[in-house]
Amino acid sequence: MREIVSRHVYIAREPVLIGHHEQTSIGVYLDLHTASCDPRNRETLAQFLAGRVERAVGRLEPAKTVIATPREGNTLVTSRVAELCGVPFLMVRTFSRPRFGFPVEGTFAEGHEALLVDDLVMGTLIPRTANLLRTHAGLATRRCVSIFERADVGARSTVADGDVRLDAAYAIDDGLIAALRRTFDQYD
Protein backbone atom coordinates (compact mmCIF):
# COMPACT_ATOMS: atom_id res chain seq x y z
CA MET A 1 0.00 0.00 0.00
CA ARG A 2 2.76 2.45 0.95
CA GLU A 3 4.52 1.91 -2.37
CA ILE A 4 1.34 2.48 -4.40
CA VAL A 5 0.56 5.63 -2.48
CA SER A 6 4.06 7.07 -2.65
CA ARG A 7 4.24 6.55 -6.42
CA HIS A 8 1.07 8.58 -6.97
CA VAL A 9 1.76 11.76 -5.02
CA TYR A 10 1.71 14.98 -7.02
CA ILE A 11 3.09 18.22 -5.62
CA ALA A 12 1.79 21.41 -7.22
CA ARG A 13 4.08 24.38 -7.81
CA GLU A 14 1.35 26.47 -6.19
CA PRO A 15 -1.70 25.25 -4.26
CA VAL A 16 -4.72 24.46 -6.45
CA LEU A 17 -8.41 24.76 -5.67
CA ILE A 18 -10.35 21.54 -5.14
CA GLY A 19 -14.00 20.91 -4.39
CA HIS A 20 -17.18 21.55 -6.31
CA HIS A 21 -19.16 23.40 -3.64
CA GLU A 22 -16.73 24.73 -1.09
CA GLN A 23 -13.34 25.16 -2.67
CA THR A 24 -10.17 24.62 -0.67
CA SER A 25 -6.53 25.02 -1.70
CA ILE A 26 -4.19 22.06 -1.47
CA GLY A 27 -0.57 21.80 -2.61
CA VAL A 28 -0.20 18.04 -2.59
CA TYR A 29 -2.53 15.54 -4.22
CA LEU A 30 -2.77 11.78 -3.89
CA ASP A 31 -4.00 10.40 -7.24
CA LEU A 32 -5.41 6.95 -6.58
CA HIS A 33 -7.48 7.10 -9.79
CA THR A 34 -4.28 6.81 -11.82
CA ALA A 35 -2.94 4.18 -9.43
CA SER A 36 -6.06 2.04 -9.86
CA CYS A 37 -5.63 1.89 -13.65
CA ASP A 38 -2.96 -0.76 -12.99
CA PRO A 39 -4.86 -4.01 -12.21
CA ARG A 40 -2.39 -5.04 -9.47
CA ASN A 41 -2.70 -1.70 -7.71
CA ARG A 42 -6.48 -1.77 -8.09
CA GLU A 43 -6.66 -5.22 -6.50
CA THR A 44 -4.38 -4.18 -3.62
CA LEU A 45 -6.45 -1.06 -2.94
CA ALA A 46 -9.73 -3.00 -3.22
CA GLN A 47 -8.57 -5.82 -0.95
CA PHE A 48 -7.42 -3.30 1.66
CA LEU A 49 -10.69 -1.38 1.45
CA ALA A 50 -12.86 -4.52 1.54
CA GLY A 51 -11.00 -5.59 4.69
CA ARG A 52 -11.60 -2.13 6.12
CA VAL A 53 -15.33 -2.44 5.36
CA GLU A 54 -15.52 -5.79 7.12
CA ARG A 55 -13.65 -4.48 10.18
CA ALA A 56 -15.82 -1.33 10.34
CA VAL A 57 -19.29 -2.81 9.78
CA GLY A 58 -18.91 -6.58 9.68
CA ARG A 59 -20.05 -8.89 6.91
CA LEU A 60 -22.48 -7.24 4.54
CA GLU A 61 -25.74 -8.91 3.58
CA PRO A 62 -26.66 -8.59 -0.11
CA ALA A 63 -30.36 -8.53 0.79
CA LYS A 64 -29.84 -5.47 3.02
CA THR A 65 -26.82 -3.46 1.87
CA VAL A 66 -25.37 -1.91 -1.27
CA ILE A 67 -22.02 -0.21 -1.69
CA ALA A 68 -22.26 3.19 -3.31
CA THR A 69 -19.73 5.77 -4.45
CA PRO A 70 -19.85 9.11 -6.20
CA ARG A 71 -19.08 8.95 -9.91
CA GLU A 72 -16.24 11.35 -9.17
CA GLY A 73 -14.90 8.84 -6.65
CA ASN A 74 -12.79 5.85 -7.54
CA THR A 75 -15.40 3.63 -9.19
CA LEU A 76 -12.79 1.13 -10.40
CA VAL A 77 -11.77 0.32 -6.84
CA THR A 78 -15.16 0.59 -5.17
CA SER A 79 -16.96 -1.60 -7.70
CA ARG A 80 -14.35 -4.26 -6.96
CA VAL A 81 -14.88 -3.75 -3.21
CA ALA A 82 -18.61 -4.40 -3.70
CA GLU A 83 -17.75 -7.56 -5.61
CA LEU A 84 -15.38 -8.73 -2.86
CA CYS A 85 -18.04 -7.99 -0.22
CA GLY A 86 -20.70 -9.80 -2.28
CA VAL A 87 -23.16 -6.89 -2.46
CA PRO A 88 -24.62 -4.76 -5.26
CA PHE A 89 -22.76 -1.64 -6.44
CA LEU A 90 -24.27 1.79 -7.09
CA MET A 91 -22.64 4.74 -8.80
CA VAL A 92 -24.08 8.17 -8.02
CA ARG A 93 -23.81 11.04 -10.48
CA THR A 94 -23.38 13.96 -8.13
CA PHE A 95 -22.99 16.77 -10.66
CA SER A 96 -24.48 15.72 -13.97
CA ARG A 97 -27.84 14.14 -14.63
CA PRO A 98 -27.94 11.13 -16.90
CA ARG A 99 -29.95 11.44 -20.10
CA PHE A 100 -32.45 8.92 -18.78
CA GLY A 101 -33.46 7.98 -15.26
CA PHE A 102 -32.07 9.13 -11.94
CA PRO A 103 -28.54 10.01 -10.83
CA VAL A 104 -28.29 6.67 -8.99
CA GLU A 105 -27.09 3.92 -11.31
CA GLY A 106 -27.23 0.24 -10.42
CA THR A 107 -29.81 -2.11 -9.00
CA PHE A 108 -31.10 -2.39 -5.45
CA ALA A 109 -34.21 -3.46 -3.62
CA GLU A 110 -36.49 -1.42 -1.40
CA GLY A 111 -35.25 -1.40 2.16
CA HIS A 112 -31.55 -1.61 1.31
CA GLU A 113 -29.11 0.65 3.13
CA ALA A 114 -26.21 2.22 1.25
CA LEU A 115 -22.68 2.05 2.59
CA LEU A 116 -20.57 4.76 0.99
CA VAL A 117 -17.09 3.61 0.06
CA ASP A 118 -14.25 5.59 -1.51
CA ASP A 119 -10.49 5.47 -1.44
CA LEU A 120 -9.94 9.14 -0.48
CA VAL A 121 -12.52 11.40 1.15
CA MET A 122 -12.04 15.13 0.88
CA GLY A 123 -15.41 16.32 2.10
CA THR A 124 -18.45 17.73 0.30
CA LEU A 125 -18.96 14.87 -2.17
CA ILE A 126 -19.97 12.37 0.53
CA PRO A 127 -22.86 14.36 2.05
CA ARG A 128 -24.09 15.20 -1.47
CA THR A 129 -23.95 11.53 -2.45
CA ALA A 130 -25.84 10.49 0.70
CA ASN A 131 -28.51 13.10 -0.02
CA LEU A 132 -28.95 11.91 -3.63
CA LEU A 133 -29.22 8.29 -2.47
CA ARG A 134 -31.93 9.28 0.02
CA THR A 135 -33.79 11.61 -2.35
CA HIS A 136 -33.69 9.59 -5.57
CA ALA A 137 -33.47 6.02 -4.32
CA GLY A 138 -34.91 6.10 -0.80
CA LEU A 139 -31.71 4.59 0.58
CA ALA A 140 -30.54 5.42 4.08
CA THR A 141 -26.83 6.18 4.32
CA ARG A 142 -25.19 6.41 7.71
CA ARG A 143 -21.57 5.40 7.13
CA CYS A 144 -18.68 5.99 4.81
CA VAL A 145 -15.59 3.78 4.77
CA SER A 146 -12.38 4.96 3.13
CA ILE A 147 -8.66 4.39 3.09
CA PHE A 148 -7.78 8.07 3.48
CA GLU A 149 -9.41 11.26 4.69
CA ARG A 150 -7.95 14.71 4.03
CA ALA A 151 -7.73 16.08 7.56
CA ASP A 152 -6.39 19.43 6.39
CA VAL A 153 -9.58 20.27 4.46
CA GLY A 154 -11.95 19.20 7.25
CA ALA A 155 -13.25 16.02 5.60
CA ARG A 156 -14.51 14.43 8.82
CA SER A 157 -16.54 17.43 9.97
CA THR A 158 -17.97 18.01 6.48
CA VAL A 159 -19.08 14.38 6.23
CA ALA A 160 -20.55 14.54 9.75
CA ASP A 161 -22.56 17.62 8.72
CA GLY A 162 -24.35 15.29 6.28
CA ASP A 163 -25.17 12.86 9.13
CA VAL A 164 -22.71 10.30 7.81
CA ARG A 165 -20.10 8.69 10.05
CA LEU A 166 -16.67 8.50 8.42
CA ASP A 167 -14.41 5.51 9.09
CA ALA A 168 -11.05 6.19 7.43
CA ALA A 169 -7.95 4.10 7.95
CA TYR A 170 -5.62 7.11 7.72
CA ALA A 171 -5.96 10.87 8.17
CA ILE A 172 -3.61 12.66 5.79
CA ASP A 173 -2.64 16.23 4.96
CA ASP A 174 -0.26 18.03 2.59
CA GLY A 175 2.71 17.52 4.92
CA LEU A 176 2.20 13.77 5.38
CA ILE A 177 1.63 13.17 1.67
CA ALA A 178 4.76 15.16 0.76
CA ALA A 179 6.74 13.10 3.29
CA LEU A 180 5.52 9.89 1.61
CA ARG A 181 6.73 11.23 -1.73
CA ARG A 182 10.18 12.13 -0.30
CA THR A 183 10.43 8.61 1.16
CA PHE A 184 9.69 7.08 -2.25
CA ASP A 185 12.15 9.41 -4.01
CA GLN A 186 14.84 8.43 -1.49
CA TYR A 187 14.56 4.72 -2.38
CA ASP A 188 13.71 4.98 -6.07
GROMACS .gro file of C-alpha atoms in nm:
model
  188
    1MET     CA    1   0.000   0.000   0.000
    2ARG     CA    2   0.276   0.245   0.095
    3GLU     CA    3   0.452   0.191  -0.237
    4ILE     CA    4   0.134   0.248  -0.440
    5VAL     CA    5   0.056   0.563  -0.248
    6SER     CA    6   0.406   0.707  -0.265
    7ARG     CA    7   0.424   0.655  -0.642
    8HIS     CA    8   0.107   0.858  -0.697
    9VAL     CA    9   0.176   1.176  -0.502
   10TYR     CA   10   0.171   1.498  -0.702
   11ILE     CA   11   0.309   1.822  -0.562
   12ALA     CA   12   0.179   2.141  -0.722
   13ARG     CA   13   0.408   2.438  -0.781
   14GLU     CA   14   0.135   2.647  -0.619
   15PRO     CA   15  -0.170   2.525  -0.426
   16VAL     CA   16  -0.472   2.446  -0.645
   17LEU     CA   17  -0.841   2.476  -0.567
   18ILE     CA   18  -1.035   2.154  -0.514
   19GLY     CA   19  -1.400   2.091  -0.439
   20HIS     CA   20  -1.718   2.155  -0.631
   21HIS     CA   21  -1.916   2.340  -0.364
   22GLU     CA   22  -1.673   2.473  -0.109
   23GLN     CA   23  -1.334   2.516  -0.267
   24THR     CA   24  -1.017   2.462  -0.067
   25SER     CA   25  -0.653   2.502  -0.170
   26ILE     CA   26  -0.419   2.206  -0.147
   27GLY     CA   27  -0.057   2.180  -0.261
   28VAL     CA   28  -0.020   1.804  -0.259
   29TYR     CA   29  -0.253   1.554  -0.422
   30LEU     CA   30  -0.277   1.178  -0.389
   31ASP     CA   31  -0.400   1.040  -0.724
   32LEU     CA   32  -0.541   0.695  -0.658
   33HIS     CA   33  -0.748   0.710  -0.979
   34THR     CA   34  -0.428   0.681  -1.182
   35ALA     CA   35  -0.294   0.418  -0.943
   36SER     CA   36  -0.606   0.204  -0.986
   37CYS     CA   37  -0.563   0.189  -1.365
   38ASP     CA   38  -0.296  -0.076  -1.299
   39PRO     CA   39  -0.486  -0.401  -1.221
   40ARG     CA   40  -0.239  -0.504  -0.947
   41ASN     CA   41  -0.270  -0.170  -0.771
   42ARG     CA   42  -0.648  -0.177  -0.809
   43GLU     CA   43  -0.666  -0.522  -0.650
   44THR     CA   44  -0.438  -0.418  -0.362
   45LEU     CA   45  -0.645  -0.106  -0.294
   46ALA     CA   46  -0.973  -0.300  -0.322
   47GLN     CA   47  -0.857  -0.582  -0.095
   48PHE     CA   48  -0.742  -0.330   0.166
   49LEU     CA   49  -1.069  -0.138   0.145
   50ALA     CA   50  -1.286  -0.452   0.154
   51GLY     CA   51  -1.100  -0.559   0.469
   52ARG     CA   52  -1.160  -0.213   0.612
   53VAL     CA   53  -1.533  -0.244   0.536
   54GLU     CA   54  -1.552  -0.579   0.712
   55ARG     CA   55  -1.365  -0.448   1.018
   56ALA     CA   56  -1.582  -0.133   1.034
   57VAL     CA   57  -1.929  -0.281   0.978
   58GLY     CA   58  -1.891  -0.658   0.968
   59ARG     CA   59  -2.005  -0.889   0.691
   60LEU     CA   60  -2.248  -0.724   0.454
   61GLU     CA   61  -2.574  -0.891   0.358
   62PRO     CA   62  -2.666  -0.859  -0.011
   63ALA     CA   63  -3.036  -0.853   0.079
   64LYS     CA   64  -2.984  -0.547   0.302
   65THR     CA   65  -2.682  -0.346   0.187
   66VAL     CA   66  -2.537  -0.191  -0.127
   67ILE     CA   67  -2.202  -0.021  -0.169
   68ALA     CA   68  -2.226   0.319  -0.331
   69THR     CA   69  -1.973   0.577  -0.445
   70PRO     CA   70  -1.985   0.911  -0.620
   71ARG     CA   71  -1.908   0.895  -0.991
   72GLU     CA   72  -1.624   1.135  -0.917
   73GLY     CA   73  -1.490   0.884  -0.665
   74ASN     CA   74  -1.279   0.585  -0.754
   75THR     CA   75  -1.540   0.363  -0.919
   76LEU     CA   76  -1.279   0.113  -1.040
   77VAL     CA   77  -1.177   0.032  -0.684
   78THR     CA   78  -1.516   0.059  -0.517
   79SER     CA   79  -1.696  -0.160  -0.770
   80ARG     CA   80  -1.435  -0.426  -0.696
   81VAL     CA   81  -1.488  -0.375  -0.321
   82ALA     CA   82  -1.861  -0.440  -0.370
   83GLU     CA   83  -1.775  -0.756  -0.561
   84LEU     CA   84  -1.538  -0.873  -0.286
   85CYS     CA   85  -1.804  -0.799  -0.022
   86GLY     CA   86  -2.070  -0.980  -0.228
   87VAL     CA   87  -2.316  -0.689  -0.246
   88PRO     CA   88  -2.462  -0.476  -0.526
   89PHE     CA   89  -2.276  -0.164  -0.644
   90LEU     CA   90  -2.427   0.179  -0.709
   91MET     CA   91  -2.264   0.474  -0.880
   92VAL     CA   92  -2.408   0.817  -0.802
   93ARG     CA   93  -2.381   1.104  -1.048
   94THR     CA   94  -2.338   1.396  -0.813
   95PHE     CA   95  -2.299   1.677  -1.066
   96SER     CA   96  -2.448   1.572  -1.397
   97ARG     CA   97  -2.784   1.414  -1.463
   98PRO     CA   98  -2.794   1.113  -1.690
   99ARG     CA   99  -2.995   1.144  -2.010
  100PHE     CA  100  -3.245   0.892  -1.878
  101GLY     CA  101  -3.346   0.798  -1.526
  102PHE     CA  102  -3.207   0.913  -1.194
  103PRO     CA  103  -2.854   1.001  -1.083
  104VAL     CA  104  -2.829   0.667  -0.899
  105GLU     CA  105  -2.709   0.392  -1.131
  106GLY     CA  106  -2.723   0.024  -1.042
  107THR     CA  107  -2.981  -0.211  -0.900
  108PHE     CA  108  -3.110  -0.239  -0.545
  109ALA     CA  109  -3.421  -0.346  -0.362
  110GLU     CA  110  -3.649  -0.142  -0.140
  111GLY     CA  111  -3.525  -0.140   0.216
  112HIS     CA  112  -3.155  -0.161   0.131
  113GLU     CA  113  -2.911   0.065   0.313
  114ALA     CA  114  -2.621   0.222   0.125
  115LEU     CA  115  -2.268   0.205   0.259
  116LEU     CA  116  -2.057   0.476   0.099
  117VAL     CA  117  -1.709   0.361   0.006
  118ASP     CA  118  -1.425   0.559  -0.151
  119ASP     CA  119  -1.049   0.547  -0.144
  120LEU     CA  120  -0.994   0.914  -0.048
  121VAL     CA  121  -1.252   1.140   0.115
  122MET     CA  122  -1.204   1.513   0.088
  123GLY     CA  123  -1.541   1.632   0.210
  124THR     CA  124  -1.845   1.773   0.030
  125LEU     CA  125  -1.896   1.487  -0.217
  126ILE     CA  126  -1.997   1.237   0.053
  127PRO     CA  127  -2.286   1.436   0.205
  128ARG     CA  128  -2.409   1.520  -0.147
  129THR     CA  129  -2.395   1.153  -0.245
  130ALA     CA  130  -2.584   1.049   0.070
  131ASN     CA  131  -2.851   1.310  -0.002
  132LEU     CA  132  -2.895   1.191  -0.363
  133LEU     CA  133  -2.922   0.829  -0.247
  134ARG     CA  134  -3.193   0.928   0.002
  135THR     CA  135  -3.379   1.161  -0.235
  136HIS     CA  136  -3.369   0.959  -0.557
  137ALA     CA  137  -3.347   0.602  -0.432
  138GLY     CA  138  -3.491   0.610  -0.080
  139LEU     CA  139  -3.171   0.459   0.058
  140ALA     CA  140  -3.054   0.542   0.408
  141THR     CA  141  -2.683   0.618   0.432
  142ARG     CA  142  -2.519   0.641   0.771
  143ARG     CA  143  -2.157   0.540   0.713
  144CYS     CA  144  -1.868   0.599   0.481
  145VAL     CA  145  -1.559   0.378   0.477
  146SER     CA  146  -1.238   0.496   0.313
  147ILE     CA  147  -0.866   0.439   0.309
  148PHE     CA  148  -0.778   0.807   0.348
  149GLU     CA  149  -0.941   1.126   0.469
  150ARG     CA  150  -0.795   1.471   0.403
  151ALA     CA  151  -0.773   1.608   0.756
  152ASP     CA  152  -0.639   1.943   0.639
  153VAL     CA  153  -0.958   2.027   0.446
  154GLY     CA  154  -1.195   1.920   0.725
  155ALA     CA  155  -1.325   1.602   0.560
  156ARG     CA  156  -1.451   1.443   0.882
  157SER     CA  157  -1.654   1.743   0.997
  158THR     CA  158  -1.797   1.801   0.648
  159VAL     CA  159  -1.908   1.438   0.623
  160ALA     CA  160  -2.055   1.454   0.975
  161ASP     CA  161  -2.256   1.762   0.872
  162GLY     CA  162  -2.435   1.529   0.628
  163ASP     CA  163  -2.517   1.286   0.913
  164VAL     CA  164  -2.271   1.030   0.781
  165ARG     CA  165  -2.010   0.869   1.005
  166LEU     CA  166  -1.667   0.850   0.842
  167ASP     CA  167  -1.441   0.551   0.909
  168ALA     CA  168  -1.105   0.619   0.743
  169ALA     CA  169  -0.795   0.410   0.795
  170TYR     CA  170  -0.562   0.711   0.772
  171ALA     CA  171  -0.596   1.087   0.817
  172ILE     CA  172  -0.361   1.266   0.579
  173ASP     CA  173  -0.264   1.623   0.496
  174ASP     CA  174  -0.026   1.803   0.259
  175GLY     CA  175   0.271   1.752   0.492
  176LEU     CA  176   0.220   1.377   0.538
  177ILE     CA  177   0.163   1.317   0.167
  178ALA     CA  178   0.476   1.516   0.076
  179ALA     CA  179   0.674   1.310   0.329
  180LEU     CA  180   0.552   0.989   0.161
  181ARG     CA  181   0.673   1.123  -0.173
  182ARG     CA  182   1.018   1.213  -0.030
  183THR     CA  183   1.043   0.861   0.116
  184PHE     CA  184   0.969   0.708  -0.225
  185ASP     CA  185   1.215   0.941  -0.401
  186GLN     CA  186   1.484   0.843  -0.149
  187TYR     CA  187   1.456   0.472  -0.238
  188ASP     CA  188   1.371   0.498  -0.607
   0.00000   0.00000   0.00000
